[in-house]
PDB file of C-alpha atoms in Angstrom:
ATOM      1  CA  MET A   1       5.032  -8.539  16.666  1.00 76.00           C
ATOM      2  CA  ASN A   2       8.709  -8.139  15.954  1.00 91.00           C
ATOM      3  CA  MET A   3      10.563  -4.884  16.028  1.00 94.00           C
ATOM      4  CA  LEU A   4      13.984  -3.293  16.688  1.00 96.00           C
ATOM      5  CA  VAL A   5      14.421  -1.947  20.188  1.00 95.00           C
ATOM      6  CA  ASP A   6      17.538   0.285  20.544  1.00 95.00           C
ATOM      7  CA  GLY A   7      19.015  -1.250  17.264  1.00 96.00           C
ATOM      8  CA  GLU A   8      18.330  -4.957  18.605  1.00 96.00           C
ATOM      9  CA  TRP A   9      15.852  -7.376  16.873  1.00 96.00           C
ATOM     10  CA  ARG A  10      13.198  -8.455  19.158  1.00 93.00           C
ATOM     11  CA  THR A  11      10.246 -10.696  18.483  1.00 87.00           C
ATOM     12  CA  ASP A  12       8.176 -10.010  21.504  1.00 81.00           C
ATOM     13  CA  ALA A  13       8.350  -6.420  21.874  1.00 65.00           C
ATOM     14  CA  TYR A  14       5.331  -4.905  19.867  1.00 65.00           C
ATOM     15  CA  GLN A  15       1.584  -5.378  20.731  1.00 71.00           C
ATOM     16  CA  THR A  16      -0.706  -5.125  17.904  1.00 78.00           C
ATOM     17  CA  THR A  17      -3.873  -4.744  19.804  1.00 80.00           C
ATOM     18  CA  ASN A  18      -4.885  -2.228  22.900  1.00 87.00           C
ATOM     19  CA  GLU A  19      -6.479  -3.162  26.043  1.00 76.00           C
ATOM     20  CA  ALA A  20      -9.989  -3.535  24.290  1.00 81.00           C
ATOM     21  CA  GLY A  21      -8.552  -5.999  21.754  1.00 83.00           C
ATOM     22  CA  GLU A  22      -8.444  -3.315  19.011  1.00 84.00           C
ATOM     23  CA  PHE A  23      -5.726  -3.217  16.422  1.00 79.00           C
ATOM     24  CA  ASP A  24      -3.236  -0.490  17.459  1.00 75.00           C
ATOM     25  CA  ARG A  25      -1.290   0.612  14.283  1.00 73.00           C
ATOM     26  CA  GLN A  26       2.177   1.882  15.432  1.00 76.00           C
ATOM     27  CA  GLU A  27       3.109   5.324  13.666  1.00 80.00           C
ATOM     28  CA  THR A  28       6.006   5.418  11.361  1.00 82.00           C
ATOM     29  CA  SER A  29       9.220   6.879  12.426  1.00 86.00           C
ATOM     30  CA  PHE A  30      11.106   8.461   9.653  1.00 94.00           C
ATOM     31  CA  ARG A  31       9.165  11.874   8.247  1.00 94.00           C
ATOM     32  CA  ASP A  32      11.793  13.923   6.226  1.00 97.00           C
ATOM     33  CA  TRP A  33      10.875  15.150   2.960  1.00 97.00           C
ATOM     34  CA  ILE A  34      12.326  15.544  -0.451  1.00 98.00           C
ATOM     35  CA  GLN A  35      12.020  19.178  -1.887  1.00 97.00           C
ATOM     36  CA  ASP A  36      12.359  20.448  -5.542  1.00 96.00           C
ATOM     37  CA  ASN A  37      15.006  22.895  -4.040  1.00 97.00           C
ATOM     38  CA  PRO A  38      18.813  22.181  -4.756  1.00 96.00           C
ATOM     39  CA  ASP A  39      19.901  23.601  -1.391  1.00 97.00           C
ATOM     40  CA  ALA A  40      17.487  21.241   0.497  1.00 97.00           C
ATOM     41  CA  GLU A  41      18.591  18.450   2.742  1.00 97.00           C
ATOM     42  CA  TYR A  42      17.251  15.944   0.451  1.00 98.00           C
ATOM     43  CA  PRO A  43      16.656  17.583  -3.001  1.00 98.00           C
ATOM     44  CA  ALA A  44      14.733  16.048  -5.756  1.00 98.00           C
ATOM     45  CA  GLU A  45      17.536  14.784  -7.909  1.00 98.00           C
ATOM     46  CA  SER A  46      17.067  11.926 -10.430  1.00 98.00           C
ATOM     47  CA  GLY A  47      18.782   8.706  -9.243  1.00 98.00           C
ATOM     48  CA  ARG A  48      19.590   9.714  -5.802  1.00 98.00           C
ATOM     49  CA  TYR A  49      16.655   7.948  -4.256  1.00 98.00           C
ATOM     50  CA  HIS A  50      15.545   4.156  -3.753  1.00 98.00           C
ATOM     51  CA  VAL A  51      12.539   2.759  -2.708  1.00 98.00           C
ATOM     52  CA  TYR A  52      12.210  -0.542  -0.861  1.00 98.00           C
ATOM     53  CA  ILE A  53       8.629  -2.364  -1.213  1.00 98.00           C
ATOM     54  CA  SER A  54       7.003  -5.522  -0.947  1.00 98.00           C
ATOM     55  CA  ARG A  55       4.608  -6.522  -3.594  1.00 98.00           C
ATOM     56  CA  ALA A  56       2.468  -7.803  -1.126  1.00 98.00           C
ATOM     57  CA  CYS A  57       1.951  -4.885   1.074  1.00 98.00           C
ATOM     58  CA  PRO A  58      -0.957  -2.199   0.079  1.00 98.00           C
ATOM     59  CA  TRP A  59       1.232   0.739   1.795  1.00 98.00           C
ATOM     60  CA  ALA A  60       4.023   0.161  -0.448  1.00 98.00           C
ATOM     61  CA  HIS A  61       1.957  -0.833  -3.154  1.00 98.00           C
ATOM     62  CA  ARG A  62       0.484   2.604  -3.545  1.00 98.00           C
ATOM     63  CA  VAL A  63       3.995   3.951  -3.512  1.00 98.00           C
ATOM     64  CA  ALA A  64       4.677   1.627  -6.295  1.00 98.00           C
ATOM     65  CA  MET A  65       1.665   2.768  -8.389  1.00 98.00           C
ATOM     66  CA  THR A  66       2.403   6.329  -7.842  1.00 98.00           C
ATOM     67  CA  ARG A  67       6.018   5.931  -9.186  1.00 98.00           C
ATOM     68  CA  ARG A  68       4.909   3.882 -12.116  1.00 98.00           C
ATOM     69  CA  LEU A  69       2.033   6.201 -13.286  1.00 98.00           C
ATOM     70  CA  LYS A  70       4.258   9.123 -12.903  1.00 97.00           C
ATOM     71  CA  GLY A  71       6.893   7.634 -15.100  1.00 97.00           C
ATOM     72  CA  LEU A  72       9.616   8.058 -12.427  1.00 98.00           C
ATOM     73  CA  GLU A  73      11.145   4.708 -13.011  1.00 97.00           C
ATOM     74  CA  ASP A  74      14.594   6.176 -14.232  1.00 97.00           C
ATOM     75  CA  ASP A  75      14.480   8.792 -11.490  1.00 98.00           C
ATOM     76  CA  ILE A  76      13.780   6.607  -8.427  1.00 98.00           C
ATOM     77  CA  SER A  77      14.901   2.793  -8.363  1.00 98.00           C
ATOM     78  CA  LEU A  78      12.990   0.294  -6.638  1.00 98.00           C
ATOM     79  CA  SER A  79      13.590  -3.380  -5.104  1.00 98.00           C
ATOM     80  CA  ILE A  80      11.292  -5.934  -3.709  1.00 98.00           C
ATOM     81  CA  VAL A  81      11.783  -8.160  -0.462  1.00 98.00           C
ATOM     82  CA  GLU A  82      10.532 -11.664  -0.073  1.00 98.00           C
ATOM     83  CA  PRO A  83       6.784 -11.760   0.011  1.00 98.00           C
ATOM     84  CA  VAL A  84       6.519 -14.164   3.167  1.00 98.00           C
ATOM     85  CA  ARG A  85       7.574 -12.491   6.475  1.00 96.00           C
ATOM     86  CA  HIS A  86       9.018 -14.601   9.084  1.00 93.00           C
ATOM     87  CA  ASP A  87      10.316 -14.035  12.571  1.00 93.00           C
ATOM     88  CA  ASP A  88      13.375 -12.012  11.140  1.00 95.00           C
ATOM     89  CA  GLY A  89      11.225  -9.617   9.259  1.00 96.00           C
ATOM     90  CA  TRP A  90      11.240  -8.744   5.580  1.00 98.00           C
ATOM     91  CA  GLU A  91      13.748 -10.382   4.140  1.00 98.00           C
ATOM     92  CA  PHE A  92      15.841 -10.254   0.804  1.00 98.00           C
ATOM     93  CA  SER A  93      16.796 -13.442  -1.073  1.00 98.00           C
ATOM     94  CA  GLU A  94      18.599 -14.548  -4.007  1.00 98.00           C
ATOM     95  CA  GLU A  95      15.659 -13.929  -6.008  1.00 98.00           C
ATOM     96  CA  TYR A  96      14.984 -10.472  -4.371  1.00 98.00           C
ATOM     97  CA  PRO A  97      18.212  -9.117  -3.318  1.00 98.00           C
ATOM     98  CA  ASP A  98      19.183  -5.998  -1.896  1.00 98.00           C
ATOM     99  CA  PRO A  99      20.782  -4.009  -4.692  1.00 98.00           C
ATOM    100  CA  LEU A 100      22.294  -1.382  -2.488  1.00 98.00           C
ATOM    101  CA  TYR A 101      24.380  -3.073   0.064  1.00 98.00           C
ATOM    102  CA  GLY A 102      23.591  -6.998  -0.168  1.00 98.00           C
ATOM    103  CA  GLU A 103      22.097  -7.065   3.217  1.00 98.00           C
ATOM    104  CA  ASP A 104      19.922 -10.194   4.322  1.00 98.00           C
ATOM    105  CA  TYR A 105      17.262  -8.472   6.091  1.00 98.00           C
ATOM    106  CA  LEU A 106      15.368  -4.925   5.800  1.00 98.00           C
ATOM    107  CA  ARG A 107      15.909  -4.377   9.123  1.00 98.00           C
ATOM    108  CA  ASP A 108      19.751  -4.046   8.336  1.00 98.00           C
ATOM    109  CA  ILE A 109      18.778  -0.813   6.302  1.00 98.00           C
ATOM    110  CA  TYR A 110      16.762   0.345   9.144  1.00 98.00           C
ATOM    111  CA  SER A 111      19.835  -0.194  11.353  1.00 97.00           C
ATOM    112  CA  ARG A 112      21.987   1.639   8.590  1.00 98.00           C
ATOM    113  CA  ALA A 113      19.978   4.894   8.875  1.00 97.00           C
ATOM    114  CA  ASP A 114      19.898   4.426  12.787  1.00 96.00           C
ATOM    115  CA  SER A 115      21.893   2.066  14.810  1.00 96.00           C
ATOM    116  CA  GLU A 116      19.956   2.536  17.884  1.00 95.00           C
ATOM    117  CA  PHE A 117      16.590   2.804  15.858  1.00 96.00           C
ATOM    118  CA  THR A 118      13.394   1.580  17.967  1.00 94.00           C
ATOM    119  CA  GLY A 119      10.182   0.765  15.864  1.00 93.00           C
ATOM    120  CA  ARG A 120       8.916  -1.666  13.554  1.00 93.00           C
ATOM    121  CA  VAL A 121      10.599  -2.383  10.109  1.00 96.00           C
ATOM    122  CA  THR A 122       7.892  -1.795   7.383  1.00 96.00           C
ATOM    123  CA  VAL A 123       7.514  -1.042   3.771  1.00 98.00           C
ATOM    124  CA  PRO A 124       7.874   1.196   2.020  1.00 98.00           C
ATOM    125  CA  VAL A 125      11.224   2.678   2.843  1.00 98.00           C
ATOM    126  CA  LEU A 126      12.400   5.905   0.824  1.00 98.00           C
ATOM    127  CA  TRP A 127      16.259   5.582   0.931  1.00 98.00           C
ATOM    128  CA  ASP A 128      18.680   8.408   0.136  1.00 98.00           C
ATOM    129  CA  LYS A 129      21.606   6.871  -1.522  1.00 98.00           C
ATOM    130  CA  GLU A 130      23.889   9.488  -1.287  1.00 98.00           C
ATOM    131  CA  GLY A 131      23.162  10.462   2.431  1.00 97.00           C
ATOM    132  CA  GLU A 132      22.726   6.644   3.002  1.00 98.00           C
ATOM    133  CA  THR A 133      19.696   7.185   5.246  1.00 98.00           C
ATOM    134  CA  ILE A 134      15.956   6.611   5.235  1.00 98.00           C
ATOM    135  CA  VAL A 135      14.117   9.905   4.312  1.00 98.00           C
ATOM    136  CA  ASN A 136      10.779   8.693   4.962  1.00 98.00           C
ATOM    137  CA  ASN A 137       8.778   5.257   5.708  1.00 97.00           C
ATOM    138  CA  GLU A 138       5.202   6.767   5.688  1.00 97.00           C
ATOM    139  CA  SER A 139       3.573   5.669   2.135  1.00 97.00           C
ATOM    140  CA  ARG A 140       1.051   8.650   2.088  1.00 97.00           C
ATOM    141  CA  GLU A 141       3.805  11.075   2.309  1.00 98.00           C
ATOM    142  CA  ILE A 142       6.027   9.435  -0.215  1.00 98.00           C
ATOM    143  CA  MET A 143       3.208   9.030  -2.519  1.00 98.00           C
ATOM    144  CA  ARG A 144       2.849  12.856  -1.931  1.00 98.00           C
ATOM    145  CA  MET A 145       6.528  13.453  -2.600  1.00 98.00           C
ATOM    146  CA  LEU A 146       6.750  11.640  -5.751  1.00 98.00           C
ATOM    147  CA  GLU A 147       3.587  13.550  -6.931  1.00 97.00           C
ATOM    148  CA  THR A 148       4.846  17.272  -6.164  1.00 97.00           C
ATOM    149  CA  GLU A 149       8.514  17.093  -6.097  1.00 98.00           C
ATOM    150  CA  PHE A 150       9.128  15.618  -9.242  1.00 97.00           C
ATOM    151  CA  GLU A 151       7.962  15.947 -13.037  1.00 94.00           C
ATOM    152  CA  GLY A 152       5.809  13.352 -14.220  1.00 93.00           C
ATOM    153  CA  ASP A 153       3.346  11.983 -16.644  1.00 90.00           C
ATOM    154  CA  VAL A 154       0.233  12.303 -14.924  1.00 96.00           C
ATOM    155  CA  ASP A 155      -0.836  14.825 -12.162  1.00 97.00           C
ATOM    156  CA  LEU A 156      -2.422  12.980  -9.140  1.00 98.00           C
ATOM    157  CA  TRP A 157      -2.953  15.778  -7.054  1.00 98.00           C
ATOM    158  CA  PRO A 158      -4.519  18.281  -9.393  1.00 97.00           C
ATOM    159  CA  ALA A 159      -5.014  22.085  -8.699  1.00 96.00           C
ATOM    160  CA  GLY A 160      -8.927  22.402  -8.024  1.00 97.00           C
ATOM    161  CA  TYR A 161      -9.084  19.105  -6.360  1.00 98.00           C
ATOM    162  CA  ARG A 162      -6.683  19.171  -3.868  1.00 98.00           C
ATOM    163  CA  GLU A 163      -8.803  19.451  -0.612  1.00 98.00           C
ATOM    164  CA  ASP A 164     -11.481  17.048  -1.765  1.00 98.00           C
ATOM    165  CA  VAL A 165      -8.480  14.406  -2.612  1.00 98.00           C
ATOM    166  CA  ASP A 166      -7.112  14.907   1.063  1.00 98.00           C
ATOM    167  CA  GLU A 167     -10.531  14.522   2.551  1.00 98.00           C
ATOM    168  CA  ALA A 168     -11.011  11.353   0.489  1.00 98.00           C
ATOM    169  CA  ILE A 169      -7.884   9.993   1.554  1.00 98.00           C
ATOM    170  CA  ASP A 170      -8.567  10.630   5.050  1.00 98.00           C
ATOM    171  CA  GLU A 171     -12.229   9.254   4.699  1.00 98.00           C
ATOM    172  CA  ILE A 172     -11.076   5.907   3.522  1.00 98.00           C
ATOM    173  CA  TYR A 173      -7.930   5.319   5.558  1.00 98.00           C
ATOM    174  CA  ASP A 174      -9.537   4.185   8.906  1.00 98.00           C
ATOM    175  CA  PRO A 175     -12.740   2.312   7.983  1.00 98.00           C
ATOM    176  CA  ILE A 176     -11.175   0.839   4.661  1.00 98.00           C
ATOM    177  CA  ASN A 177      -7.319   0.783   4.202  1.00 98.00           C
ATOM    178  CA  ASN A 178      -7.027   0.418   8.070  1.00 98.00           C
ATOM    179  CA  GLY A 179     -10.439  -0.918   8.858  1.00 98.00           C
ATOM    180  CA  VAL A 180      -9.625  -4.429   7.201  1.00 98.00           C
ATOM    181  CA  TYR A 181      -6.455  -4.740   9.580  1.00 98.00           C
ATOM    182  CA  ARG A 182      -8.720  -3.766  12.570  1.00 98.00           C
ATOM    183  CA  ALA A 183     -10.996  -6.613  11.564  1.00 98.00           C
ATOM    184  CA  GLY A 184      -8.198  -9.044  11.047  1.00 98.00           C
ATOM    185  CA  PHE A 185      -6.098  -8.386  13.856  1.00 96.00           C
ATOM    186  CA  ALA A 186      -8.901  -7.735  16.631  1.00 97.00           C
ATOM    187  CA  ASP A 187      -8.524  -9.752  19.723  1.00 95.00           C
ATOM    188  CA  THR A 188     -12.304  -9.313  21.053  1.00 96.00           C
ATOM    189  CA  GLN A 189     -15.602 -10.116  19.169  1.00 97.00           C
ATOM    190  CA  ALA A 190     -16.761  -6.306  19.908  1.00 97.00           C
ATOM    191  CA  ALA A 191     -13.685  -4.835  18.360  1.00 97.00           C
ATOM    192  CA  TYR A 192     -13.930  -7.211  15.326  1.00 98.00           C
ATOM    193  CA  GLU A 193     -17.636  -6.553  14.832  1.00 98.00           C
ATOM    194  CA  THR A 194     -16.834  -2.694  15.146  1.00 98.00           C
ATOM    195  CA  ALA A 195     -13.992  -2.865  12.356  1.00 98.00           C
ATOM    196  CA  VAL A 196     -16.243  -5.082  10.106  1.00 98.00           C
ATOM    197  CA  ASP A 197     -19.321  -2.561  10.320  1.00 98.00           C
ATOM    198  CA  ASP A 198     -16.986   0.377   9.447  1.00 98.00           C
ATOM    199  CA  VAL A 199     -15.579  -1.515   6.514  1.00 98.00           C
ATOM    200  CA  PHE A 200     -18.898  -2.355   4.866  1.00 98.00           C
ATOM    201  CA  ASP A 201     -20.556   0.945   6.029  1.00 98.00           C
ATOM    202  CA  ALA A 202     -17.677   2.741   4.226  1.00 98.00           C
ATOM    203  CA  LEU A 203     -17.802   0.511   1.142  1.00 99.00           C
ATOM    204  CA  ASP A 204     -21.598   0.699   0.926  1.00 98.00           C
ATOM    205  CA  HIS A 205     -21.021   4.683   0.670  1.00 98.00           C
ATOM    206  CA  TRP A 206     -18.357   4.565  -1.891  1.00 99.00           C
ATOM    207  CA  GLU A 207     -20.404   2.294  -4.106  1.00 98.00           C
ATOM    208  CA  SER A 208     -23.029   4.851  -3.978  1.00 98.00           C
ATOM    209  CA  VAL A 209     -20.756   7.480  -5.078  1.00 98.00           C
ATOM    210  CA  LEU A 210     -18.947   5.760  -7.807  1.00 98.00           C
ATOM    211  CA  ASP A 211     -22.829   5.132  -9.487  1.00 98.00           C
ATOM    212  CA  ASP A 212     -22.594   8.784 -10.461  1.00 97.00           C
ATOM    213  CA  GLN A 213     -19.005   9.541 -10.991  1.00 98.00           C
ATOM    214  CA  ARG A 214     -16.055   7.741 -12.335  1.00 98.00           C
ATOM    215  CA  PHE A 215     -13.538   8.236  -9.555  1.00 98.00           C
ATOM    216  CA  LEU A 216     -13.431   9.280  -5.943  1.00 98.00           C
ATOM    217  CA  VAL A 217     -13.564  12.814  -6.305  1.00 98.00           C
ATOM    218  CA  GLY A 218     -15.056  13.308  -9.755  1.00 98.00           C
ATOM    219  CA  GLU A 219     -13.906  12.680 -13.392  1.00 98.00           C
ATOM    220  CA  VAL A 220     -10.035  12.766 -12.547  1.00 98.00           C
ATOM    221  CA  LEU A 221      -7.710   9.877 -11.296  1.00 98.00           C
ATOM    222  CA  THR A 222      -5.817  10.978  -8.139  1.00 98.00           C
ATOM    223  CA  GLU A 223      -4.179   9.604  -5.179  1.00 98.00           C
ATOM    224  CA  ALA A 224      -7.383   8.940  -3.197  1.00 98.00           C
ATOM    225  CA  ASP A 225      -8.028   6.266  -5.906  1.00 98.00           C
ATOM    226  CA  ILE A 226      -4.424   4.784  -5.612  1.00 98.00           C
ATOM    227  CA  ALA A 227      -4.702   4.443  -1.939  1.00 98.00           C
ATOM    228  CA  MET A 228      -8.605   2.900  -2.293  1.00 99.00           C
ATOM    229  CA  PHE A 229      -7.179   0.413  -5.075  1.00 99.00           C
ATOM    230  CA  ALA A 230      -4.596  -0.833  -2.868  1.00 98.00           C
ATOM    231  CA  THR A 231      -7.062  -2.070  -0.794  1.00 98.00           C
ATOM    232  CA  LEU A 232      -9.739  -3.282  -3.177  1.00 99.00           C
ATOM    233  CA  ILE A 233      -7.328  -5.269  -5.212  1.00 98.00           C
ATOM    234  CA  ARG A 234      -6.666  -7.587  -2.239  1.00 98.00           C
ATOM    235  CA  PHE A 235      -9.894  -7.520  -0.714  1.00 98.00           C
ATOM    236  CA  ASP A 236     -11.330 -10.731  -2.379  1.00 98.00           C
ATOM    237  CA  HIS A 237      -8.279 -12.643  -2.260  1.00 98.00           C
ATOM    238  CA  VAL A 238      -7.077 -11.917   1.392  1.00 98.00           C
ATOM    239  CA  TYR A 239      -9.052  -9.688   3.207  1.00 98.00           C
ATOM    240  CA  HIS A 240     -12.551 -11.288   2.641  1.00 98.00           C
ATOM    241  CA  THR A 241     -11.312 -14.646   3.934  1.00 97.00           C
ATOM    242  CA  HIS A 242      -8.137 -14.085   6.151  1.00 98.00           C
ATOM    243  CA  PHE A 243      -9.228 -11.117   7.754  1.00 98.00           C
ATOM    244  CA  LYS A 244     -12.811 -12.307   8.094  1.00 98.00           C
ATOM    245  CA  CYS A 245     -14.699  -9.354   6.308  1.00 98.00           C
ATOM    246  CA  ASN A 246     -16.918 -11.706   4.536  1.00 98.00           C
ATOM    247  CA  ARG A 247     -20.159 -10.016   4.599  1.00 98.00           C
ATOM    248  CA  ARG A 248     -19.549  -9.243   0.760  1.00 98.00           C
ATOM    249  CA  ALA A 249     -16.671  -9.432  -1.635  1.00 98.00           C
ATOM    250  CA  ILE A 250     -15.834  -6.474  -3.887  1.00 98.00           C
ATOM    251  CA  HIS A 251     -17.086  -8.364  -7.298  1.00 98.00           C
ATOM    252  CA  GLU A 252     -20.217  -8.308  -5.553  1.00 98.00           C
ATOM    253  CA  TYR A 253     -20.477  -4.644  -5.779  1.00 98.00           C
ATOM    254  CA  PRO A 254     -21.254  -3.500  -9.238  1.00 98.00           C
ATOM    255  CA  ASN A 255     -19.704  -0.161  -9.145  1.00 98.00           C
ATOM    256  CA  LEU A 256     -16.709  -1.022  -6.766  1.00 99.00           C
ATOM    257  CA  TRP A 257     -15.838  -4.105  -8.852  1.00 98.00           C
ATOM    258  CA  ASN A 258     -16.026  -2.185 -12.219  1.00 98.00           C
ATOM    259  CA  TYR A 259     -13.971   0.671 -10.826  1.00 98.00           C
ATOM    260  CA  THR A 260     -11.192  -1.776  -9.583  1.00 98.00           C
ATOM    261  CA  LYS A 261     -11.084  -3.513 -12.814  1.00 98.00           C
ATOM    262  CA  GLU A 262     -10.704  -0.077 -14.749  1.00 98.00           C
ATOM    263  CA  LEU A 263      -7.838   1.077 -12.461  1.00 98.00           C
ATOM    264  CA  TYR A 264      -6.054  -2.172 -13.027  1.00 98.00           C
ATOM    265  CA  GLN A 265      -6.328  -1.732 -16.788  1.00 98.00           C
ATOM    266  CA  LEU A 266      -4.917   1.489 -16.798  1.00 97.00           C
ATOM    267  CA  PRO A 267      -1.645   1.284 -18.279  1.00 96.00           C
ATOM    268  CA  GLY A 268       1.148   0.543 -15.907  1.00 96.00           C
ATOM    269  CA  VAL A 269      -1.069  -0.621 -12.891  1.00 98.00           C
ATOM    270  CA  ALA A 270      -1.314  -4.245 -13.768  1.00 98.00           C
ATOM    271  CA  GLU A 271       2.442  -4.558 -13.654  1.00 97.00           C
ATOM    272  CA  THR A 272       2.560  -3.263  -9.845  1.00 98.00           C
ATOM    273  CA  VAL A 273       0.191  -6.252  -8.716  1.00 98.00           C
ATOM    274  CA  ASN A 274       1.279  -9.498  -7.693  1.00 98.00           C
ATOM    275  CA  VAL A 275      -1.621 -11.793  -6.473  1.00 98.00           C
ATOM    276  CA  ASP A 276       0.955 -14.438  -5.856  1.00 98.00           C
ATOM    277  CA  HIS A 277       2.856 -12.424  -3.459  1.00 98.00           C
ATOM    278  CA  ILE A 278      -0.330 -10.807  -1.783  1.00 98.00           C
ATOM    279  CA  THR A 279      -1.994 -14.315  -1.202  1.00 98.00           C
ATOM    280  CA  ARG A 280       1.404 -16.093   0.105  1.00 98.00           C
ATOM    281  CA  HIS A 281       2.034 -13.065   2.178  1.00 98.00           C
ATOM    282  CA  TYR A 282      -0.996 -12.864   4.232  1.00 98.00           C
ATOM    283  CA  TYR A 283      -1.891 -16.526   4.727  1.00 98.00           C
ATOM    284  CA  MET A 284       1.692 -17.603   5.471  1.00 98.00           C
ATOM    285  CA  SER A 285       3.025 -14.621   7.480  1.00 97.00           C
ATOM    286  CA  HIS A 286      -0.034 -14.370   9.998  1.00 95.00           C
ATOM    287  CA  GLY A 287       0.465 -17.445  12.040  1.00 92.00           C
ATOM    288  CA  ASP A 288      -1.645 -16.082  14.675  1.00 92.00           C
ATOM    289  CA  VAL A 289      -4.602 -15.397  12.264  1.00 95.00           C
ATOM    290  CA  ASN A 290      -3.873 -18.521  10.061  1.00 96.00           C
ATOM    291  CA  PRO A 291      -1.711 -21.120  12.319  1.00 95.00           C
ATOM    292  CA  LYS A 292      -1.393 -23.876   9.583  1.00 96.00           C
ATOM    293  CA  ARG A 293      -0.479 -21.439   7.086  1.00 96.00           C
ATOM    294  CA  LEU A 294      -2.575 -22.886   4.368  1.00 97.00           C
ATOM    295  CA  VAL A 295      -3.055 -20.759   1.415  1.00 97.00           C
ATOM    296  CA  PRO A 296      -6.239 -20.809  -0.701  1.00 96.00           C
ATOM    297  CA  THR A 297      -6.406 -21.756  -3.931  1.00 95.00           C
ATOM    298  CA  GLY A 298      -9.051 -19.080  -5.114  1.00 94.00           C
ATOM    299  CA  PRO A 299     -11.081 -17.111  -5.954  1.00 97.00           C
ATOM    300  CA  ASP A 300     -10.755 -17.005  -9.396  1.00 96.00           C
ATOM    301  CA  ILE A 301     -10.973 -13.441 -10.587  1.00 96.00           C
ATOM    302  CA  ASP A 302     -10.266 -11.585 -13.605  1.00 97.00           C
ATOM    303  CA  PHE A 303      -9.348  -8.419 -13.095  1.00 98.00           C
ATOM    304  CA  SER A 304      -8.762  -7.758 -17.024  1.00 97.00           C
ATOM    305  CA  GLU A 305     -12.195  -8.493 -18.191  1.00 98.00           C
ATOM    306  CA  PRO A 306     -14.374  -5.631 -19.463  1.00 97.00           C
ATOM    307  CA  HIS A 307     -15.670  -2.851 -17.295  1.00 98.00           C
ATOM    308  CA  ASP A 308     -18.580  -0.254 -17.488  1.00 98.00           C
ATOM    309  CA  ARG A 309     -16.890   2.828 -16.142  1.00 98.00           C
ATOM    310  CA  ASP A 310     -17.036   4.141 -19.913  1.00 97.00           C
ATOM    311  CA  ARG A 311     -20.542   5.024 -19.054  1.00 97.00           C
ATOM    312  CA  LEU A 312     -19.167   7.992 -16.956  1.00 98.00           C
ATOM    313  CA  PRO A 313     -17.446  10.826 -17.810  1.00 97.00           C
ATOM    314  CA  ALA A 314     -13.552  10.726 -17.458  1.00 97.00           C
ATOM    315  CA  ASP A 315     -10.666  13.577 -17.625  1.00 96.00           C
ATOM    316  CA  LEU A 316      -7.765  11.221 -18.308  1.00 94.00           C
ATOM    317  CA  PRO A 317      -4.369  12.484 -19.406  1.00 93.00           C
ATOM    318  CA  PRO A 318      -2.667  10.805 -22.414  1.00 91.00           C
ATOM    319  CA  ALA A 319      -0.252   8.903 -20.497  1.00 90.00           C
ATOM    320  CA  LEU A 320      -3.265   7.025 -19.045  1.00 92.00           C
ATOM    321  CA  GLN A 321      -4.933   6.316 -22.345  1.00 82.00           C
ATOM    322  CA  GLY A 322      -4.488   3.010 -24.110  1.00 65.00           C
ATOM    323  CA  ALA A 323      -4.120  -0.593 -23.423  1.00 50.00           C
ATOM    324  CA  ALA A 324      -3.014  -1.760 -20.025  1.00 46.00           C
ATOM    325  CA  ALA A 325       0.409  -3.390 -19.253  1.00 43.00           C
ATOM    326  CA  VAL A 326       0.790  -6.957 -18.807  1.00 44.00           C
ATOM    327  CA  ALA A 327       1.174  -7.754 -14.971  1.00 44.00           C
ATOM    328  CA  ASP A 328       4.790  -8.730 -13.683  1.00 44.00           C
ATOM    329  CA  ASP A 329       6.302  -9.508 -10.479  1.00 48.00           C
TER     330      ASP A 329
END
């Protein structure tokens, strides 16, 4: 896999699997923190920060959803890279330009932050426009910064639920969020089967949980739901087929399917979803998984059809009550 090595772009520098054929995700590199403190190195100032994302990437999607749900569009700017990733990595284009520096590739943004950087060039990227550097490229930490360091319309890490939220995020990360990748990029049958077992054991567990409660930790929408949704919304279009997680589709799970539809229909969420970008990215970017790069024309799924989650109690803030927005790019 491609990455920067001492500031130079290499196309053969990163192995995605270990000796057992198991997918091995590289840790993110930039881990600084915005603080709601005017004396901090990165103070929480409106207009100072920019987020680079891909509409295709679930890790970037969770950040885009957090920004949108909290109503931080005027505080933190956002731009999109091309959905299909080739040998030069995430790239900008005439349709999706770099609004800050006019760069051609996201790796150029990484090099601006560290000319000797070694590591993968990933999204999301939280960029400091004043210091001209990357603050953070770890999605879970960026979500938490947007939640705790900026005033917003909703509280996705509410007091009284915080320990439960963190536990739920931990519980879904390896078997579900990362589990689909562990299945899709496995190099051995044993590694693949272990990953698929983990994926569906976890999905079965949460299907049972959601039979009795509206969201992952109870009656309130939290960061855990955002993290889960970013995988579920992609599952039937790409993970089910492309990553061979085909024991069951999400639309075949009564509770998970209705839960996915409810989250999609919350005000602001649909506009963060781009199924075309999602499908084209996975099927056209992963030549080792899909050598002919053919993009399926289905499945035909309507996330806007009615759901049944109103049968369970919910504590939603006013900003999340009302008609859902229409999906955009």
